[in-house]
CSV table of C-alpha atoms and ligand atoms in Angstrom, one decimal:
chain,number,residue,atom,x,y,z
A,1,MET,CA,11.2,2.4,27.6
A,2,PRO,CA,12.7,5.0,25.4
A,3,PRO,CA,11.4,8.5,26.1
A,4,PHE,CA,9.1,10.1,24.2
A,5,GLU,CA,8.4,13.6,25.9
A,6,HIS,CA,9.3,15.7,22.7
A,7,SER,CA,6.7,13.8,20.7
A,8,GLN,CA,4.4,13.6,23.5
A,9,LYS,CA,4.0,17.5,23.4
A,10,MET,CA,4.6,17.6,19.7
A,11,TYR,CA,1.2,15.7,19.6
A,12,GLU,CA,-0.8,17.5,22.2
A,13,GLN,CA,0.3,20.5,20.0
A,14,ALA,CA,-1.1,19.2,17.2
A,15,CYS,CA,-4.1,17.5,18.5
A,16,ARG,CA,-5.3,21.7,18.9
A,17,LEU,CA,-5.8,22.1,15.3
A,18,LEU,CA,-5.5,19.1,13.5
A,19,PRO,CA,-8.2,16.6,14.2
A,20,GLY,CA,-6.6,13.9,16.1
A,21,GLY,CA,-3.2,15.2,15.5
A,22,VAL,CA,-2.8,13.7,12.5
A,23,ASP,CA,-3.1,14.1,8.8
A,24,SER,CA,-4.0,10.8,7.9
A,25,PRO,CA,-5.7,8.6,10.7
A,26,VAL,CA,-3.3,5.8,9.6
A,27,ARG,CA,-0.8,7.5,11.7
A,28,ALA,CA,-2.7,7.7,14.8
A,29,PHE,CA,-1.5,4.9,17.3
A,30,ARG,CA,-5.5,4.0,18.4
A,31,ALA,CA,-5.4,0.7,17.1
A,32,VAL,CA,-2.4,0.0,19.3
A,33,GLY,CA,-2.5,1.7,22.0
A,34,GLY,CA,-0.3,5.4,22.5
A,35,SER,CA,0.2,8.4,20.9
A,36,PRO,CA,2.2,8.6,17.4
A,37,LEU,CA,5.9,9.5,17.5
A,38,PHE,CA,6.9,12.7,15.7
A,39,MET,CA,9.8,12.3,13.4
A,40,GLU,CA,12.6,14.4,12.5
A,41,ARG,CA,14.5,12.3,9.9
A,42,GLY,CA,15.0,9.5,7.9
A,43,SER,CA,18.1,7.7,6.6
A,44,GLY,CA,18.3,4.9,4.6
A,45,SER,CA,16.9,2.1,6.9
A,46,HIS,CA,16.0,4.5,9.8
A,47,ILE,CA,14.0,6.8,10.9
A,48,TYR,CA,14.8,9.1,13.7
A,49,ASP,CA,12.0,10.7,16.4
A,50,VAL,CA,12.3,13.7,18.2
A,51,ASP,CA,13.4,12.7,21.0
A,52,GLY,CA,16.4,10.9,19.5
A,53,ASN,CA,15.4,7.8,19.4
A,54,ALA,CA,16.3,5.6,15.9
A,55,TYR,CA,14.4,2.7,14.7
A,56,ILE,CA,14.6,0.0,11.8
A,57,ASP,CA,11.4,1.5,10.0
A,58,TYR,CA,9.2,-1.0,8.6
A,59,VAL,CA,6.9,1.6,7.0
A,60,CYS,CA,8.8,3.4,4.7
A,61,SER,CA,6.3,6.0,4.2
A,62,TRP,CA,3.7,3.5,3.9
A,63,GLY,CA,5.6,1.8,0.6
A,64,PRO,CA,6.9,4.8,-1.6
A,65,LEU,CA,10.8,4.6,0.2
A,66,ILE,CA,11.8,1.6,-1.5
A,67,LEU,CA,14.9,2.8,-1.9
A,68,GLY,CA,15.1,3.8,2.0
A,69,HIS,CA,15.0,7.2,3.3
A,70,ALA,CA,17.2,10.2,1.9
A,71,HIS,CA,19.0,8.0,-1.0
A,72,PRO,CA,21.5,10.4,-2.2
A,73,GLU,CA,20.6,10.1,-5.7
A,74,VAL,CA,16.9,10.6,-5.4
A,75,ILE,CA,18.3,14.0,-3.2
A,76,ALA,CA,20.8,15.1,-5.9
A,77,GLY,CA,18.0,14.9,-8.2
A,78,LEU,CA,15.4,16.6,-6.0
A,79,THR,CA,18.0,19.2,-5.2
A,80,GLY,CA,18.7,19.6,-8.9
A,81,ALA,CA,14.8,19.7,-9.9
A,82,ILE,CA,14.1,22.2,-7.2
A,83,SER,CA,16.3,24.9,-8.1
A,84,GLY,CA,14.9,25.5,-11.6
A,85,GLY,CA,11.5,26.3,-10.1
A,86,THR,CA,8.8,23.8,-7.8
A,87,SER,CA,5.7,24.1,-10.5
A,88,PHE,CA,5.2,25.6,-14.1
A,89,GLY,CA,1.3,24.4,-14.5
A,90,ALA,CA,2.8,24.3,-18.3
A,91,PRO,CA,3.5,21.1,-19.8
A,92,ASN,CA,7.6,20.0,-18.7
A,93,GLU,CA,9.6,17.3,-20.3
A,94,ARG,CA,9.9,15.3,-17.3
A,95,GLU,CA,6.2,14.1,-17.7
A,96,SER,CA,7.4,12.3,-20.6
A,97,VAL,CA,10.6,10.6,-19.3
A,98,LEU,CA,8.4,9.4,-16.4
A,99,ALA,CA,5.3,8.3,-18.5
A,100,GLY,CA,8.2,6.3,-21.0
A,101,LEU,CA,9.3,4.5,-18.1
A,102,ILE,CA,6.0,3.6,-16.6
A,103,ALA,CA,4.7,2.7,-19.9
A,104,GLU,CA,7.7,0.8,-20.8
A,105,ALA,CA,7.6,-1.3,-17.7
A,106,LEU,CA,3.7,-2.0,-17.8
A,107,PRO,CA,3.0,-3.3,-21.7
A,108,SER,CA,-0.9,-2.7,-20.6
A,109,VAL,CA,0.0,0.9,-20.2
A,110,ASP,CA,-0.3,2.9,-23.6
A,111,LYS,CA,-1.1,6.1,-22.4
A,112,LEU,CA,-1.2,8.0,-18.6
A,113,ARG,CA,-2.2,11.2,-16.9
A,114,PHE,CA,-0.2,12.1,-13.7
A,115,VAL,CA,-2.4,12.8,-10.5
A,116,ASN,CA,-1.2,13.8,-7.2
A,117,SER,CA,-2.3,10.6,-4.8
A,118,GLY,CA,-3.5,7.2,-5.5
A,119,THR,CA,-6.9,8.3,-4.3
A,120,GLU,CA,-7.0,10.6,-7.2
A,121,ALA,CA,-5.9,7.8,-9.5
A,122,ALA,CA,-8.5,5.1,-8.3
A,123,MET,CA,-11.4,8.1,-8.5
A,124,SER,CA,-10.2,9.1,-11.8
A,125,ALA,CA,-10.0,5.7,-13.4
A,126,ILE,CA,-13.4,4.6,-12.5
A,127,ARG,CA,-14.8,7.8,-13.6
A,128,LEU,CA,-13.1,6.8,-16.6
A,129,ALA,CA,-14.4,3.4,-17.1
A,130,ARG,CA,-17.9,4.5,-16.1
A,131,ALA,CA,-17.9,6.8,-19.3
A,132,PHE,CA,-16.2,4.3,-21.4
A,133,THR,CA,-18.6,1.5,-21.0
A,134,GLY,CA,-21.6,3.6,-20.5
A,135,ARG,CA,-22.7,1.7,-17.1
A,136,GLU,CA,-22.4,3.0,-13.5
A,137,LYS,CA,-22.3,0.1,-10.7
A,138,ILE,CA,-18.7,-1.0,-10.1
A,139,ILE,CA,-17.0,-4.1,-7.6
A,140,LYS,CA,-14.7,-4.0,-5.4
A,141,PHE,CA,-13.7,-6.8,-2.8
A,142,ALA,CA,-13.9,-6.6,0.8
A,143,GLY,CA,-10.6,-5.5,2.5
A,144,CYS,CA,-9.2,-4.1,-0.6
A,145,TYR,CA,-8.3,-0.1,0.0
A,146,HIS,CA,-8.5,2.1,-3.4
A,147,GLY,CA,-8.2,5.5,-1.3
A,148,HIS,CA,-10.6,7.7,0.1
A,149,ALA,CA,-13.0,8.3,-2.8
A,150,ASP,CA,-16.5,8.3,-2.2
A,151,SER,CA,-17.0,5.2,-4.0
A,152,PHE,CA,-14.2,3.1,-2.4
A,153,LEU,CA,-15.5,3.5,1.1
A,154,VAL,CA,-17.5,0.5,1.2
A,155,GLN,CA,-15.6,-2.3,3.7
A,156,ALA,CA,-12.4,-0.4,2.5
A,157,GLY,CA,-9.4,-2.0,3.9
A,158,SER,CA,-6.5,-0.5,5.5
A,159,GLY,CA,-6.8,2.6,8.1
A,160,ALA,CA,-11.3,2.2,7.8
A,161,LEU,CA,-11.0,-1.4,8.8
A,162,THR,CA,-8.5,-0.7,12.0
A,163,LEU,CA,-10.8,2.2,12.7
A,164,GLY,CA,-13.6,-0.5,12.8
A,165,VAL,CA,-15.3,1.9,10.3
A,166,PRO,CA,-16.7,-0.5,7.3
A,167,SER,CA,-17.8,2.3,5.7
A,168,SER,CA,-18.1,6.3,6.2
A,169,PRO,CA,-20.6,8.8,6.8
A,170,GLY,CA,-20.8,11.4,4.2
A,171,VAL,CA,-20.9,9.1,1.4
A,172,PRO,CA,-23.9,9.3,-0.3
A,173,GLN,CA,-26.1,6.3,-0.2
A,174,ALA,CA,-27.3,6.1,-3.8
A,175,LEU,CA,-23.5,6.3,-4.5
A,176,SER,CA,-22.4,3.5,-2.0
A,177,ALA,CA,-25.6,1.1,-3.8
A,178,LEU,CA,-23.7,1.3,-7.3
A,179,THR,CA,-20.6,-0.4,-5.5
A,180,LEU,CA,-21.0,-4.1,-5.0
A,181,VAL,CA,-18.4,-5.4,-2.7
A,182,LEU,CA,-17.6,-9.2,-2.8
A,183,PRO,CA,-15.0,-11.7,-0.6
A,184,TYR,CA,-11.7,-11.2,-2.3
A,185,ASN,CA,-10.5,-14.6,-3.9
A,186,ASP,CA,-13.9,-15.6,-4.4
A,187,LEU,CA,-14.3,-15.9,-8.4
A,188,ALA,CA,-17.5,-18.2,-7.7
A,189,ALA,CA,-19.2,-14.3,-6.2
A,190,VAL,CA,-17.9,-12.3,-9.2
A,191,GLU,CA,-19.3,-15.5,-11.6
A,192,ASP,CA,-22.5,-15.1,-9.5
A,193,VAL,CA,-22.7,-11.1,-10.5
A,194,MET,CA,-22.0,-11.0,-13.7
A,195,HIS,CA,-24.7,-14.0,-14.5
A,196,ARG,CA,-27.5,-11.3,-12.8
A,197,CYS,CA,-26.1,-8.2,-13.8
A,198,GLY,CA,-22.8,-8.0,-15.8
A,199,SER,CA,-24.4,-5.5,-18.4
A,200,GLU,CA,-24.5,-3.0,-15.5
A,201,ILE,CA,-20.9,-3.3,-14.4
A,202,ALA,CA,-18.5,-0.6,-15.7
A,203,ALA,CA,-15.4,-2.3,-13.8
A,204,VAL,CA,-14.1,-4.9,-11.8
A,205,ILE,CA,-11.3,-2.7,-9.7
A,206,VAL,CA,-8.9,-5.2,-7.5
A,207,GLU,CA,-5.3,-5.2,-5.9
A,208,PRO,CA,-4.0,-8.0,-7.4
A,209,VAL,CA,-2.3,-8.3,-4.4
A,210,ALA,CA,-4.0,-7.5,-1.3
A,211,ALA,CA,-2.1,-5.3,0.7
A,212,ASN,CA,-4.2,-3.3,2.8
A,213,MET,CA,-5.6,-6.1,5.0
A,214,GLY,CA,-2.7,-7.5,5.7
A,215,VAL,CA,-1.2,-9.0,2.6
A,216,VAL,CA,-3.3,-11.5,1.0
A,217,PRO,CA,-2.3,-12.9,-2.4
A,218,PRO,CA,-4.6,-13.7,-4.8
A,219,ALA,CA,-5.7,-17.7,-4.8
A,220,LYS,CA,-4.4,-19.2,-8.2
A,221,GLY,CA,-6.8,-18.3,-11.2
A,222,PHE,CA,-8.5,-15.9,-9.4
A,223,LEU,CA,-6.9,-12.8,-11.7
A,224,GLU,CA,-6.8,-15.1,-14.7
A,225,GLY,CA,-10.8,-15.3,-13.6
A,226,LEU,CA,-11.4,-11.9,-13.4
A,227,ARG,CA,-9.7,-11.2,-16.4
A,228,LYS,CA,-12.1,-13.6,-18.1
A,229,LEU,CA,-15.5,-12.5,-16.4
A,230,THR,CA,-14.7,-9.0,-16.9
A,231,ARG,CA,-13.9,-9.7,-20.9
A,232,GLU,CA,-17.0,-11.8,-21.0
A,233,ALA,CA,-19.3,-9.3,-19.4
A,234,GLY,CA,-17.8,-5.9,-21.4
A,235,CYS,CA,-16.9,-4.3,-18.1
A,236,LEU,CA,-13.0,-2.9,-17.4
A,237,LEU,CA,-10.6,-4.9,-15.2
A,238,ILE,CA,-8.7,-2.3,-13.2
A,239,PHE,CA,-5.8,-3.0,-11.2
A,240,ASP,CA,-4.9,-1.0,-8.2
A,241,GLU,CA,-1.5,-1.3,-8.1
A,242,VAL,CA,-0.7,1.6,-6.0
A,243,ILE,CA,1.6,-0.4,-3.8
A,244,THR,CA,2.1,-3.6,-6.1
A,245,GLY,CA,3.3,-1.6,-9.0
A,246,PHE,CA,7.5,-1.5,-9.0
A,247,ARG,CA,7.1,-3.4,-5.3
A,248,LEU,CA,6.4,-6.9,-6.3
A,249,GLY,CA,8.8,-6.3,-9.6
A,250,TYR,CA,9.4,-4.3,-12.3
A,251,GLY,CA,6.5,-4.6,-13.9
A,252,GLY,CA,4.3,-4.8,-11.1
A,253,ALA,CA,1.8,-7.3,-10.3
A,254,GLN,CA,0.4,-7.9,-13.8
A,255,GLY,CA,4.1,-8.8,-15.1
A,256,TYR,CA,4.6,-11.0,-12.2
A,257,TYR,CA,1.1,-12.9,-12.9
A,258,GLY,CA,1.2,-12.0,-16.8
A,259,ILE,CA,-2.0,-11.0,-17.0
A,260,GLN,CA,-3.0,-7.6,-18.7
A,261,PRO,CA,-5.7,-5.3,-17.2
A,262,ASP,CA,-7.6,-2.5,-18.8
A,263,LEU,CA,-6.5,0.4,-16.8
A,264,THR,CA,-4.1,0.3,-14.1
A,265,CYS,CA,-3.6,3.1,-11.5
A,266,LEU,CA,-0.4,3.9,-9.8
A,267,GLY,CA,1.1,6.3,-6.8
A,268,LYS,CA,4.1,5.5,-3.5
A,269,ILE,CA,7.0,4.6,-5.6
A,270,ILE,CA,6.2,5.7,-8.7
A,271,GLY,CA,6.6,9.4,-6.5
A,272,GLY,CA,9.6,8.2,-4.9
A,273,GLY,CA,8.6,9.5,-2.0
A,274,LEU,CA,6.9,13.1,-3.6
A,275,PRO,CA,3.0,13.0,-3.9
A,276,VAL,CA,2.0,11.3,-7.6
A,277,GLY,CA,-0.1,9.3,-8.9
A,278,ALA,CA,-0.8,7.8,-12.0
A,279,TYR,CA,-3.6,6.0,-14.3
A,280,GLY,CA,-3.2,4.5,-17.5
A,281,GLY,CA,-3.9,1.8,-19.8
A,282,ARG,CA,-5.5,1.0,-23.2
A,283,ALA,CA,-5.2,3.8,-25.6
A,284,ASP,CA,-8.6,3.6,-26.4
A,285,ILE,CA,-10.2,4.0,-23.4
A,286,MET,CA,-7.6,6.9,-22.4
A,287,MET,CA,-8.7,9.1,-25.2
A,288,LEU,CA,-11.6,9.8,-23.2
A,289,ILE,CA,-9.7,11.8,-21.0
A,290,ALA,CA,-9.9,15.8,-21.5
A,291,PRO,CA,-8.8,17.4,-23.8
A,292,ASP,CA,-8.9,14.4,-26.1
A,293,GLY,CA,-11.8,13.5,-25.0
A,294,PRO,CA,-14.9,14.4,-22.9
A,295,VAL,CA,-13.7,12.9,-19.2
A,296,TYR,CA,-12.9,15.5,-17.4
A,297,GLN,CA,-9.6,15.2,-14.7
A,298,ALA,CA,-7.2,18.0,-13.6
A,299,GLY,CA,-5.0,19.0,-11.4
A,300,THR,CA,-2.5,22.0,-10.8
A,301,LEU,CA,0.4,20.6,-9.6
A,302,SER,CA,-0.3,17.7,-11.1
A,303,GLY,CA,3.0,16.5,-13.3
A,304,ASN,CA,5.3,19.0,-11.4
A,305,PRO,CA,9.3,18.6,-12.4
A,306,VAL,CA,10.1,18.0,-8.6
A,307,ALA,CA,8.0,15.1,-8.2
A,308,MET,CA,8.8,13.5,-11.4
A,309,GLU,CA,12.3,13.7,-11.1
A,310,ALA,CA,11.5,11.7,-7.5
A,311,GLY,CA,9.8,9.1,-9.9
A,312,ILE,CA,12.5,9.3,-12.5
A,313,VAL,CA,15.5,8.7,-10.4
A,314,THR,CA,13.7,6.2,-8.3
A,315,LEU,CA,12.4,4.0,-11.5
A,316,GLY,CA,16.2,4.3,-13.1
A,317,LEU,CA,17.5,2.7,-9.8
A,318,LEU,CA,14.7,0.2,-9.5
A,319,LYS,CA,15.7,-0.7,-13.2
A,320,ARG,CA,19.1,-2.3,-12.6
A,321,GLN,CA,19.6,-5.9,-12.4
A,322,GLY,CA,19.0,-8.3,-9.7
A,323,VAL,CA,17.2,-5.5,-7.5
A,324,TYR,CA,14.1,-7.5,-6.9
A,325,ARG,CA,16.1,-10.9,-6.3
A,326,GLN,CA,17.4,-8.4,-3.4
A,327,LEU,CA,14.2,-7.8,-2.0
A,328,GLU,CA,12.7,-11.1,-2.1
A,329,GLU,CA,15.8,-12.8,-0.3
A,330,LYS,CA,15.5,-9.6,2.2
A,331,ALA,CA,11.7,-10.8,2.5
A,332,GLU,CA,12.4,-14.0,2.7
A,333,TYR,CA,15.0,-13.9,5.4
A,334,LEU,CA,12.6,-11.5,7.6
A,335,ASP,CA,9.3,-14.2,7.1
A,336,ARG,CA,11.6,-16.9,8.1
A,337,GLY,CA,13.5,-15.2,11.0
A,338,LEU,CA,9.9,-14.2,12.4
A,339,ALA,CA,8.3,-17.6,11.8
A,340,ARG,CA,11.5,-19.1,13.7
A,341,ALA,CA,11.1,-16.9,16.7
A,342,ALA,CA,7.5,-17.1,17.0
A,343,ALA,CA,7.5,-21.4,16.5
A,344,GLU,CA,10.0,-21.6,19.2
A,345,GLU,CA,7.7,-19.8,21.7
A,346,GLY,CA,4.7,-21.6,20.4
A,347,ILE,CA,2.8,-18.5,19.1
A,348,ALA,CA,0.4,-18.7,16.3
A,349,VAL,CA,1.2,-16.7,13.4
A,350,THR,CA,0.5,-16.7,9.8
A,351,ILE,CA,2.7,-14.9,7.8
A,352,ASN,CA,1.9,-14.2,4.3
A,353,ARG,CA,4.5,-13.2,1.5
A,354,ILE,CA,4.9,-12.7,-2.3
A,355,GLY,CA,8.0,-10.7,-3.1
A,356,SER,CA,8.9,-8.4,-0.6
A,357,LEU,CA,5.5,-7.6,0.2
A,358,LEU,CA,4.6,-9.6,3.7
A,359,SER,CA,2.4,-9.4,6.9
A,360,MET,CA,2.1,-11.4,9.7
A,361,PHE,CA,-1.1,-11.8,11.5
A,362,PHE,CA,-1.6,-13.4,14.8
A,363,CYS,CA,-3.8,-16.2,14.3
A,364,SER,CA,-3.5,-19.8,12.2
A,365,GLY,CA,-3.9,-19.9,8.7
A,366,PRO,CA,-4.7,-19.8,6.1
A,367,VAL,CA,-5.4,-16.1,5.3
A,368,THR,CA,-7.3,-15.8,2.2
A,369,ASP,CA,-9.7,-13.0,2.6
A,370,LEU,CA,-10.7,-10.3,4.7
A,371,ASP,CA,-13.1,-12.6,7.6
A,372,ASP,CA,-9.7,-14.7,7.6
A,373,ALA,CA,-7.7,-11.4,8.5
A,374,LEU,CA,-10.0,-10.2,11.3
A,375,LYS,CA,-9.2,-12.9,13.0
A,376,SER,CA,-6.1,-12.2,14.0
A,377,ASP,CA,-5.4,-11.3,17.4
A,378,GLN,CA,-5.4,-7.4,17.6
A,379,GLU,CA,-4.8,-7.4,21.2
A,380,GLN,CA,-1.7,-9.5,20.7
A,381,PHE,CA,-0.6,-7.7,17.8
A,382,GLY,CA,-0.9,-4.2,19.6
A,383,ARG,CA,1.4,-6.0,22.3
A,384,TYR,CA,3.7,-6.6,19.9
A,385,PHE,CA,3.8,-3.8,18.2
A,386,THR,CA,4.7,-1.8,21.1
A,387,LEU,CA,7.4,-4.1,22.3
A,388,MET,CA,8.8,-3.6,19.0
A,389,LEU,CA,8.4,0.1,19.4
A,390,ASN,CA,10.3,0.1,22.4
A,391,GLY,CA,13.1,-2.7,20.8
A,392,GLY,CA,13.4,0.1,18.0
A,393,ILE,CA,11.9,-1.4,15.2
A,394,TYR,CA,9.0,1.2,13.7
A,395,LEU,CA,6.3,-1.1,12.1
A,396,ALA,CA,2.5,0.2,10.9
A,397,PRO,CA,0.6,0.8,13.8
A,398,SER,CA,-1.9,-1.6,12.7
A,399,GLN,CA,-2.3,-5.4,11.8
A,400,PHE,CA,-3.9,-4.4,8.6
A,401,GLU,CA,-0.5,-3.3,6.7
A,402,ALA,CA,2.0,-4.7,5.1
A,403,ILE,CA,5.7,-4.9,6.0
A,404,PHE,CA,7.4,-2.4,3.9
A,405,LEU,CA,11.0,-3.3,3.1
A,406,SER,CA,13.3,-1.1,1.2
A,407,LEU,CA,16.7,-1.7,-0.4
A,408,ALA,CA,18.8,-0.2,2.2
A,409,HIS,CA,17.3,-2.7,4.8
A,410,SER,CA,20.7,-4.8,5.4
A,411,ARG,CA,20.8,-8.4,6.9
A,412,GLU,CA,22.1,-6.8,10.2
A,413,ASP,CA,19.0,-4.5,10.3
A,414,LEU,CA,16.7,-7.8,9.7
A,415,ASP,CA,18.9,-9.9,12.3
A,416,GLN,CA,18.0,-7.3,14.8
A,417,THR,CA,14.3,-7.1,14.2
A,418,ILE,CA,14.1,-11.0,14.4
A,419,ALA,CA,16.2,-10.7,17.7
A,420,VAL,CA,13.6,-8.2,19.1
A,421,ALA,CA,10.4,-9.9,18.0
A,422,GLY,CA,12.0,-12.9,20.0
A,423,ARG,CA,12.3,-10.8,23.1
A,424,ALA,CA,9.0,-9.7,22.2
A,425,PHE,CA,7.4,-13.1,21.6
A,426,VAL,CA,8.9,-14.4,25.3
A,427,LEU,CA,7.7,-11.1,26.9
A,428,MET,CA,4.0,-11.8,25.7
A,429,ASN,CA,3.9,-15.5,26.7
A,430,LYS,CA,5.1,-14.5,30.3
A,431,GLU,CA,2.3,-11.5,30.5
A,432,LYS,CA,-0.1,-14.5,29.1
A,433,VAL,CA,1.1,-17.0,31.7
A,434,SER,CA,1.0,-14.2,34.7
A,435,ARG,CA,-2.9,-12.9,33.4
A,436,GLU,CA,-3.8,-17.0,33.4
B,1,PLP,C1,-2.3,3.8,-0.4
B,1,PLP,C2,-3.1,3.1,-1.6
B,1,PLP,C3,-4.1,4.1,-2.5
B,1,PLP,C4,-4.5,5.3,-2.1
B,1,PLP,O1,-3.4,6.6,-2.1
B,1,PLP,P1,-2.9,7.9,-1.4
B,1,PLP,O2,-1.8,8.5,-2.5
B,1,PLP,O3,-2.9,7.3,-0.4
B,1,PLP,O4,-4.4,8.4,-1.6
B,1,PLP,C5,-4.8,3.5,-3.0
B,1,PLP,N1,-4.9,2.0,-3.3
B,1,PLP,C6,-4.0,1.5,-3.1
B,1,PLP,C7,-3.6,-0.3,-3.2
B,1,PLP,C8,-2.9,2.0,-2.1
B,1,PLP,O5,-2.5,1.1,-1.4
């Protein structure tokens, strides 16, 4: 086992001042045991902790680093931008440049507003949908995560799921009562609600490919059905593409599946590793936002030139021919390698993959919604996580997160990952035998 003394010390220090020693609960190792590693630097597909251990990184800052760590062109762009000042609190041209790239990539987006996180994007999109429709209820799906705004902390995925907190104290009952939660991929449930109270629904918000309960792709016809049902009910369809945007393809999930939502939430990749979110969509809806309209939403650092530059460079690089095919090939290679290694050891896993988004559940499939995802053997995942970590592979410390690949991951990285996983499976089997 590699030494973790410095991380341990820093963690103890952090715990004195930061709840749980972290600024985001998903970073703690509560679900897998042990304490979090403190990172010193990242480069390409690798991340290095403060004890000098190197890891192949499959977290990639939870999705944004699709180019890998410290991409030279991103760093060069950032260095140039920073030297001109970090924030003006006044318009700068880079906002329109990045907005132009996004609008060009997503035909459903006529106009957009930049914010500083995916949470802000989803929260603001819902406010806008409520204002536009004059209705208050929203529909979300169990296991989908839309950030930590009050309205969404009802059967949320990701960290909330890992911690076993399906919703959160501090969220007013009156507010969460306005959030209807339905099973993912269950079109009949949506139809039923629309039948009973469709005229009260402001919006249906969905991760077009769910990636916060592990990866769960939409069933055939699910997104099409949502599009049809929302149109009939006169409510908005909001795609939360904070993960899928510029990940599933340059046109996001909406391009991949050929469906136009009314509003789209973005984050992660569009910020190239800096704090950026955005929401956008139909011009007739977006015109309600202040100062054009009455729906208030603001941000001191929104659209700052540094964050915009990171996004501009990142999207510029993603626009190149063949990028998404490369990503998908890497993901497919990893998918096959892991599946083969598990099969050789007779370990029951289900790997869900769509494009470069994948995750492995420790149960037999299929995994099509949250109930299925919860069947994954958490104890087995925890053991797997630790063995991978000790073998130099940094996975998200939770069963319910995707494996985030980047363009920087090489064939050697993938081969090494598969080999370490193979050894982990052997050990897991041995331990199982010795327990019995
Ligand atoms: C990460 C995520 C968010 C929240 O974004 P933050 O920048 O962490 O606030 C919202 N929706 C989805 C689908 C996400 O994966």
